[in-house]
Coordinates of N, CA and C in Angstrom, one line a residue:
M30 N 23.4 52.2 27.3 CA 23.8 50.8 27.3 C 25.2 50.6 26.8
R31 N 25.9 49.8 27.5 CA 27.3 49.6 27.1 C 27.4 48.6 25.9
P32 N 28.5 48.7 25.1 CA 28.6 47.9 23.9 C 28.5 46.4 24.2
S33 N 29.0 45.9 25.3 CA 28.9 44.5 25.7 C 27.5 44.1 26.0
S34 N 26.7 44.9 26.6 CA 25.3 44.6 26.9 C 24.5 44.5 25.6
R35 N 24.8 45.4 24.6 CA 24.1 45.3 23.4 C 24.4 44.1 22.6
R36 N 25.7 43.7 22.7 CA 26.1 42.5 22.0 C 25.5 41.3 22.6
L37 N 25.4 41.2 24.0 CA 24.8 40.1 24.7 C 23.3 40.0 24.3
T38 N 22.6 41.2 24.3 CA 21.2 41.2 24.0 C 21.0 40.7 22.6
G39 N 21.8 41.1 21.6 CA 21.7 40.7 20.2 C 21.9 39.1 20.1
I40 N 22.9 38.6 20.9 CA 23.1 37.2 20.8 C 21.9 36.4 21.4
V41 N 21.4 36.9 22.5 CA 20.2 36.2 23.1 C 19.0 36.2 22.2
L42 N 18.7 37.4 21.6 CA 17.6 37.5 20.6 C 17.8 36.6 19.4
S43 N 19.0 36.5 18.9 CA 19.3 35.6 17.8 C 19.1 34.2 18.1
L44 N 19.6 33.8 19.3 CA 19.3 32.4 19.8 C 17.9 32.1 19.9
C45 N 17.1 33.0 20.5 CA 15.6 32.8 20.6 C 15.0 32.6 19.3
A46 N 15.3 33.5 18.3 CA 14.7 33.4 17.0 C 15.1 32.1 16.3
F47 N 16.4 31.7 16.5 CA 16.8 30.4 15.9 C 16.1 29.2 16.5
S48 N 15.9 29.2 17.8 CA 15.2 28.2 18.5 C 13.7 28.0 18.1
I49 N 13.1 29.2 17.9 CA 11.7 29.2 17.5 C 11.6 28.6 16.1
V50 N 12.4 29.0 15.2 CA 12.4 28.5 13.8 C 12.7 27.0 13.8
T51 N 13.7 26.6 14.5 CA 14.1 25.2 14.6 C 13.0 24.3 15.2
L52 N 12.5 24.6 16.3 CA 11.5 23.8 17.0 C 10.1 23.7 16.3
T53 N 9.9 24.7 15.4 CA 8.6 24.7 14.7 C 8.4 23.4 13.9
G54 N 9.5 22.9 13.3 CA 9.4 21.7 12.5 C 9.5 20.4 13.2
C55 N 9.4 20.4 14.6 CA 9.6 19.1 15.3 C 8.2 18.5 15.7
S56 N 7.5 18.1 14.7 CA 6.2 17.5 15.0 C 5.9 16.4 14.0
D57 N 5.3 15.3 14.5 CA 4.9 14.2 13.7 C 3.7 14.4 12.9
T58 N 2.9 15.3 13.2 CA 1.6 15.5 12.5 C 1.7 16.8 11.7
S59 N 1.0 16.8 10.6 CA 1.0 18.0 9.7 C 0.1 19.1 10.1
R60 N -0.9 18.8 11.0 CA -1.9 19.8 11.4 C -2.0 19.9 12.9
P61 N -2.1 21.1 13.4 CA -2.2 21.2 14.9 C -3.6 20.7 15.4
G62 N -3.6 20.4 16.6 CA -4.9 19.9 17.2 C -4.6 19.1 18.4
S63 N -5.6 18.9 19.2 CA -5.5 18.0 20.4 C -5.4 16.6 20.0
S64 N -4.6 15.8 20.7 CA -4.5 14.4 20.5 C -5.4 13.7 21.5
N65 N -6.3 14.4 22.2 CA -7.3 13.7 23.0 C -8.1 12.7 22.2
R66 N -8.4 11.6 22.8 CA -9.2 10.6 22.1 C -10.6 11.1 21.9
G67 N -10.9 11.2 20.6 CA -12.2 11.7 20.2 C -12.3 13.2 20.1
S68 N -11.2 13.9 20.2 CA -11.3 15.4 20.2 C -11.8 15.9 18.9
G69 N -11.6 15.1 17.8 CA -12.0 15.6 16.5 C -13.5 15.4 16.2
S70 N -14.2 14.8 17.1 CA -15.6 14.5 16.8 C -16.5 15.8 17.2
A71 N -17.1 16.3 16.2 CA -18.0 17.5 16.4 C -19.2 17.1 17.2
P72 N -19.6 17.9 18.2 CA -20.8 17.6 18.9 C -22.1 17.6 18.0
G73 N -22.9 16.6 18.3 CA -24.1 16.5 17.5 C -25.0 15.4 18.1
A74 N -25.9 14.9 17.4 CA -26.8 13.8 17.9 C -26.1 12.5 18.1
V75 N -25.1 12.3 17.2 CA -24.3 11.1 17.3 C -22.8 11.5 17.5
T76 N -22.1 11.0 18.5 CA -20.7 11.4 18.7 C -19.9 10.1 18.9
I77 N -18.6 10.3 18.7 CA -17.6 9.2 18.9 C -16.7 9.8 20.0
E78 N -16.5 9.0 21.1 CA -15.6 9.4 22.2 C -14.6 8.3 22.5
N79 N -13.5 8.7 23.2 CA -12.5 7.7 23.6 C -12.0 6.8 22.5
A80 N -11.9 7.3 21.3 CA -11.4 6.5 20.2 C -9.9 6.4 20.2
F81 N -9.4 5.2 20.0 CA -7.9 5.0 19.9 C -7.6 3.6 19.2
I82 N -6.5 3.6 18.6 CA -6.0 2.4 17.9 C -5.1 1.7 18.8
V83 N -5.3 0.4 19.1 CA -4.4 -0.4 19.9 C -3.7 -1.4 19.0
P84 N -2.5 -1.1 18.5 CA -1.8 -2.0 17.6 C -1.3 -3.2 18.4
T85 N -0.8 -4.3 17.7 CA -0.2 -5.4 18.3 C 1.2 -5.1 18.6
F86 N 1.6 -5.2 19.8 CA 3.0 -4.9 20.2 C 3.8 -6.2 20.4
V87 N 5.2 -6.1 20.2 CA 6.1 -7.2 20.4 C 6.0 -7.5 21.9
P88 N 5.8 -8.8 22.2 CA 5.6 -9.2 23.6 C 6.9 -8.7 24.4
G89 N 6.6 -8.1 25.6 CA 7.6 -7.6 26.5 C 8.3 -6.4 26.0
H90 N 7.9 -5.8 24.9 CA 8.5 -4.5 24.4 C 7.5 -3.6 24.0
C91 N 7.8 -2.3 24.0 CA 6.9 -1.3 23.5 C 7.2 -0.9 22.1
A92 N 7.1 -1.9 21.2 CA 7.3 -1.7 19.8 C 6.2 -2.4 19.0
I93 N 5.7 -1.8 18.0 CA 4.6 -2.4 17.2 C 5.2 -3.5 16.3
Q94 N 4.4 -4.6 16.3 CA 4.8 -5.7 15.4 C 4.3 -5.4 14.0
Q95 N 5.3 -5.3 13.1 CA 5.0 -5.0 11.7 C 4.3 -6.2 11.1
G96 N 3.3 -5.9 10.2 CA 2.6 -6.9 9.4 C 1.5 -7.5 10.2
T97 N 1.2 -7.0 11.4 CA 0.1 -7.5 12.2 C -1.0 -6.4 12.3
G98 N -2.1 -6.7 12.8 CA -3.2 -5.8 13.0 C -3.2 -5.2 14.4
G99 N -4.4 -4.9 14.8 CA -4.7 -4.3 16.1 C -6.2 -4.2 16.3
R100 N -6.5 -3.4 17.3 CA -7.9 -3.2 17.6 C -8.2 -1.7 17.6
L101 N -9.5 -1.4 17.3 CA -10.0 0.0 17.4 C -11.0 0.0 18.5
R102 N -10.7 0.8 19.5 CA -11.6 0.9 20.6 C -12.2 2.3 20.7
F103 N -13.5 2.4 20.9 CA -14.2 3.7 21.0 C -15.6 3.5 21.6
T104 N -16.3 4.6 21.8 CA -17.6 4.7 22.3 C -18.5 5.5 21.4
V105 N -19.6 5.0 21.0 CA -20.6 5.8 20.2 C -21.7 6.2 21.1
S106 N -22.1 7.4 21.0 CA -23.2 7.9 21.8 C -24.3 8.5 20.9
N107 N -25.5 8.0 21.1 CA -26.7 8.5 20.3 C -27.5 9.3 21.3
A108 N -27.5 10.7 21.1 CA -28.2 11.6 22.0 C -29.6 11.9 21.4
R109 N -30.0 11.2 20.4 CA -31.4 11.5 19.8 C -32.4 11.1 20.9
P110 N -33.5 11.8 20.9 CA -34.6 11.5 21.9 C -35.3 10.2 21.5
A111 N -35.4 9.9 20.2 CA -36.0 8.6 19.8 C -35.4 8.2 18.5
G112 N -35.4 6.9 18.3 CA -34.8 6.3 17.1 C -33.4 5.9 17.2
Q113 N -33.1 4.7 16.8 CA -31.7 4.2 16.8 C -31.0 4.6 15.6
V114 N -29.7 4.6 15.6 CA -28.8 4.7 14.5 C -27.9 3.5 14.4
R115 N -27.5 3.2 13.2 CA -26.7 2.0 12.9 C -25.3 2.5 12.4
L116 N -24.3 2.0 13.1 CA -22.9 2.2 12.7 C -22.7 1.1 11.6
D117 N -22.7 1.6 10.3 CA -22.5 0.6 9.2 C -21.1 0.2 9.0
S118 N -20.2 1.2 8.9 CA -18.8 0.9 8.6 C -17.9 2.1 9.1
I119 N -16.6 1.8 9.0 CA -15.5 2.7 9.3 C -14.6 2.7 8.2
Y120 N -14.2 3.9 7.7 CA -13.3 4.0 6.6 C -12.0 4.7 7.1
T121 N -10.9 4.1 6.7 CA -9.6 4.7 7.0 C -8.6 4.2 6.0
E122 N -7.6 5.0 5.7 CA -6.5 4.5 4.9 C -5.3 4.0 5.7
A123 N -5.5 3.9 7.0 CA -4.4 3.4 7.9 C -4.3 1.9 8.0
V124 N -5.2 1.2 7.4 CA -5.2 -0.3 7.4 C -5.3 -0.8 6.0
A125 N -4.9 -2.0 5.8 CA -5.0 -2.6 4.4 C -6.4 -2.7 3.9
D126 N -7.4 -3.2 4.7 CA -8.8 -3.2 4.3 C -9.4 -1.9 4.8
S127 N -9.4 -0.9 3.9 CA -9.8 0.5 4.3 C -11.3 0.6 4.7
N128 N -12.2 -0.2 4.3 CA -13.6 -0.1 4.6 C -14.0 -1.3 5.5
I129 N -14.1 -1.0 6.8 CA -14.4 -2.0 7.8 C -15.9 -2.0 8.1
L130 N -16.5 -3.2 7.9 CA -17.9 -3.3 8.1 C -18.2 -3.6 9.6
V131 N -19.1 -2.9 10.2 CA -19.4 -3.0 11.6 C -20.8 -3.5 11.8
G132 N -21.9 -2.8 11.5 CA -23.2 -3.2 11.6 C -23.8 -3.4 13.0
V133 N -23.7 -2.3 13.8 CA -24.2 -2.4 15.2 C -25.2 -1.2 15.4
D134 N -26.4 -1.5 16.0 CA -27.4 -0.5 16.3 C -27.1 0.1 17.6
I135 N -27.3 1.5 17.6 CA -27.1 2.2 18.9 C -28.5 2.8 19.2
P136 N -29.1 2.4 20.3 CA -30.4 2.9 20.7 C -30.4 4.3 21.0
A137 N -31.6 5.0 21.0 CA -31.7 6.4 21.4 C -31.3 6.6 22.8
K138 N -30.7 7.7 23.1 CA -30.3 8.1 24.5 C -29.4 7.1 25.1
S139 N -28.5 6.5 24.4 CA -27.6 5.5 25.0 C -26.2 5.6 24.3
S140 N -25.3 4.9 24.9 CA -23.9 4.7 24.4 C -23.5 3.3 24.3
I141 N -22.7 3.0 23.4 CA -22.2 1.6 23.2 C -20.7 1.7 23.1
G142 N -20.0 0.9 24.0 CA -18.5 0.9 23.9 C -18.1 -0.3 23.1
F143 N -17.2 0.0 22.2 CA -16.6 -1.1 21.4 C -15.2 -1.4 22.0
G144 N -15.1 -2.6 22.7 CA -13.9 -2.9 23.3 C -13.7 -2.2 24.7
Q145 N -14.8 -1.7 25.2 CA -14.8 -0.9 26.5 C -16.0 -1.3 27.2
P146 N -16.1 -1.0 28.5 CA -17.3 -1.2 29.2 C -18.4 -0.4 28.6
S147 N -19.6 -0.9 28.5 CA -20.7 -0.3 27.9 C -21.8 0.0 28.9
A148 N -22.4 1.2 28.7 CA -23.6 1.6 29.5 C -24.8 0.8 29.2
A149 N -25.0 0.4 28.0 CA -26.1 -0.4 27.6 C -25.6 -1.9 27.3
Q150 N -26.4 -2.8 27.8 CA -26.0 -4.2 27.6 C -26.4 -4.6 26.2
V151 N -25.4 -5.1 25.4 CA -25.6 -5.4 24.0 C -25.6 -6.9 23.9
D152 N -24.7 -7.6 24.6 CA -24.7 -9.1 24.5 C -24.6 -9.6 26.0
Q153 N -24.4 -10.9 26.2 CA -24.4 -11.4 27.5 C -23.3 -10.8 28.4
A154 N -22.2 -10.5 27.7 CA -21.1 -9.9 28.5 C -21.2 -8.4 28.8
G155 N -22.2 -7.8 28.1 CA -22.5 -6.3 28.4 C -21.6 -5.4 27.6
A156 N -20.9 -5.9 26.6 CA -20.1 -5.0 25.8 C -19.9 -5.6 24.4
V157 N -19.6 -4.7 23.4 CA -19.3 -5.1 22.1 C -17.8 -5.2 21.9
P158 N -17.3 -6.3 21.3 CA -15.9 -6.4 21.1 C -15.3 -5.2 20.3
A159 N -14.0 -5.0 20.6 CA -13.3 -4.0 19.8 C -13.3 -4.3 18.3
V160 N -13.3 -3.3 17.5 CA -13.2 -3.6 16.0 C -11.8 -4.1 15.6
R161 N -11.8 -5.2 15.0 CA -10.5 -5.8 14.6 C -10.0 -5.1 13.4
L162 N -8.7 -4.7 13.4 CA -8.0 -4.1 12.3 C -7.0 -5.0 11.7
D163 N -7.0 -5.2 10.4 CA -6.0 -6.0 9.7 C -4.7 -5.3 9.7
V164 N -3.8 -5.5 8.8 CA -2.5 -5.0 8.7 C -2.5 -3.4 8.8
I165 N -1.9 -2.9 9.8 CA -1.8 -1.4 10.0 C -0.7 -0.8 9.2
D166 N -0.9 0.4 8.7 CA 0.1 1.1 7.9 C 1.4 1.2 8.7
P167 N 2.6 0.7 8.1 CA 3.8 0.7 8.8 C 4.4 2.1 9.2
G168 N 3.9 3.1 8.5 CA 4.3 4.5 8.8 C 3.6 5.0 10.0
L169 N 2.6 4.3 10.5 CA 1.8 4.8 11.7 C 2.6 4.4 13.0
R170 N 2.8 5.3 13.8 CA 3.6 5.0 15.1 C 2.8 5.5 16.3
P171 N 3.2 4.9 17.5 CA 2.5 5.4 18.7 C 2.6 6.9 18.8
G172 N 1.5 7.5 19.3 CA 1.4 8.9 19.4 C 1.0 9.7 18.2
M173 N 1.0 9.0 17.0 CA 0.5 9.6 15.8 C -1.0 9.4 15.7
S174 N -1.7 10.0 14.7 CA -3.1 9.8 14.5 C -3.4 9.4 13.1
A175 N -4.5 8.7 12.9 CA -5.0 8.3 11.6 C -6.4 8.9 11.4
D176 N -6.7 9.4 10.2 CA -8.1 9.9 10.0 C -9.0 8.7 9.8
M177 N -10.1 8.8 10.4 CA -11.2 7.7 10.3 C -12.5 8.4 10.1
T178 N -13.3 7.7 9.3 CA -14.7 8.2 9.0 C -15.7 7.1 9.5
F179 N -16.5 7.4 10.5 CA -17.5 6.5 11.0 C -18.8 6.8 10.2
R180 N -19.3 5.8 9.5 CA -20.5 6.0 8.7 C -21.7 5.3 9.3
F181 N -22.8 6.2 9.4 CA -24.0 5.7 10.0 C -25.2 5.7 9.0
D182 N -26.2 4.9 9.2 CA -27.3 4.8 8.3 C -28.2 6.0 8.4
Q183 N -28.5 6.5 9.6 CA -29.5 7.6 9.7 C -28.9 8.8 10.5
A184 N -27.6 9.0 10.3 CA -26.9 10.2 10.9 C -25.7 10.6 10.0
D185 N -25.2 11.8 10.1 CA -24.1 12.2 9.3 C -22.9 11.4 9.7
D186 N -22.0 11.3 8.7 CA -20.7 10.7 9.0 C -19.9 11.5 10.0
V187 N -19.1 10.8 10.8 CA -18.2 11.5 11.7 C -16.8 11.2 11.3
T188 N -16.0 12.2 10.9 CA -14.6 12.1 10.5 C -13.7 12.7 11.6
M189 N -12.7 12.0 12.1 CA -11.9 12.5 13.1 C -10.5 11.8 13.1
A190 N -9.5 12.5 13.7 CA -8.2 11.9 13.9 C -8.2 11.0 15.1
V191 N -7.8 9.7 14.9 CA -7.8 8.8 16.0 C -6.4 8.4 16.3
P192 N -6.0 8.7 17.6 CA -4.6 8.4 18.0 C -4.2 7.0 18.1
V193 N -3.0 6.7 18.0 CA -2.4 5.3 18.2 C -2.0 5.3 19.7
E194 N -2.4 4.2 20.4 CA -2.1 4.1 21.8 C -0.6 3.9 21.9
A195 N 0.0 4.5 22.9 CA 1.5 4.5 23.1 C 2.0 3.2 23.4
C196 N 1.6 2.6 24.5 CA 2.1 1.3 24.9 C 1.1 0.7 25.9
P197 N 0.0 0.1 25.4 CA -1.1 -0.3 26.3 C -0.8 -1.6 27.0
T198 N -1.6 -2.0 28.0 CA -1.5 -3.3 28.6 C -2.1 -4.2 27.7
Q199 N -1.4 -5.3 27.4 CA -1.8 -6.3 26.4 C -2.9 -7.2 27.0
D200 N -3.9 -7.6 26.1 CA -4.9 -8.5 26.5 C -4.2 -9.9 26.7
R201 N -4.7 -10.6 27.7 CA -4.1 -11.9 27.9 C -5.0 -13.0 27.5

C-alpha cells in the first residue's frame, strides 16, 4: 500500500469513528425503544394499544400551546374469557394533575377506544371520549414520550411510554 492510500484510509476511519461518537448523543429520549403507539405494553390479559397524547396546538401552526392541556387517546383490550376489568385511573408526571380518574368498565373479550372508534358500544355514540389532560409539562415536545401507568381494579397495572402526537388534525 502506498503512503497516500494509508493516509486516506486513516482519515476515513477517523471520520467514521468521530461520526459514530457524535451521533450517539443525538436523541431526545434517554432510553432506546420503539416509539410505536403502545409498544411498551406487555402482552397479557389486559393491554393498551394505540396510545398517544394529543396536545393543544396553536391554531394554524404545528406548535404546542403552552399552559394548555390536551387529550389522551388509547384503546384498552380485555382478553379475559370472563369477567370485566375497570380502568380506575392513569398516573403520569407529564401533566399537572398526575393522577387522572377514569372509572370505565371493559367487558371480557372486548376493546374500548378512548377518543377512538370502539368495537363495543359504550354510549349512544358508540365510543368513550378521550381522557382530558390538564396542563402538560412544558418540557414535553412532539415526538417525545411520557411514562404512564394505567391502573385497573382486577388486573395488573400497565406502565408504558406514550408518545406525543407530532401535528394532528385538530377537532373542530
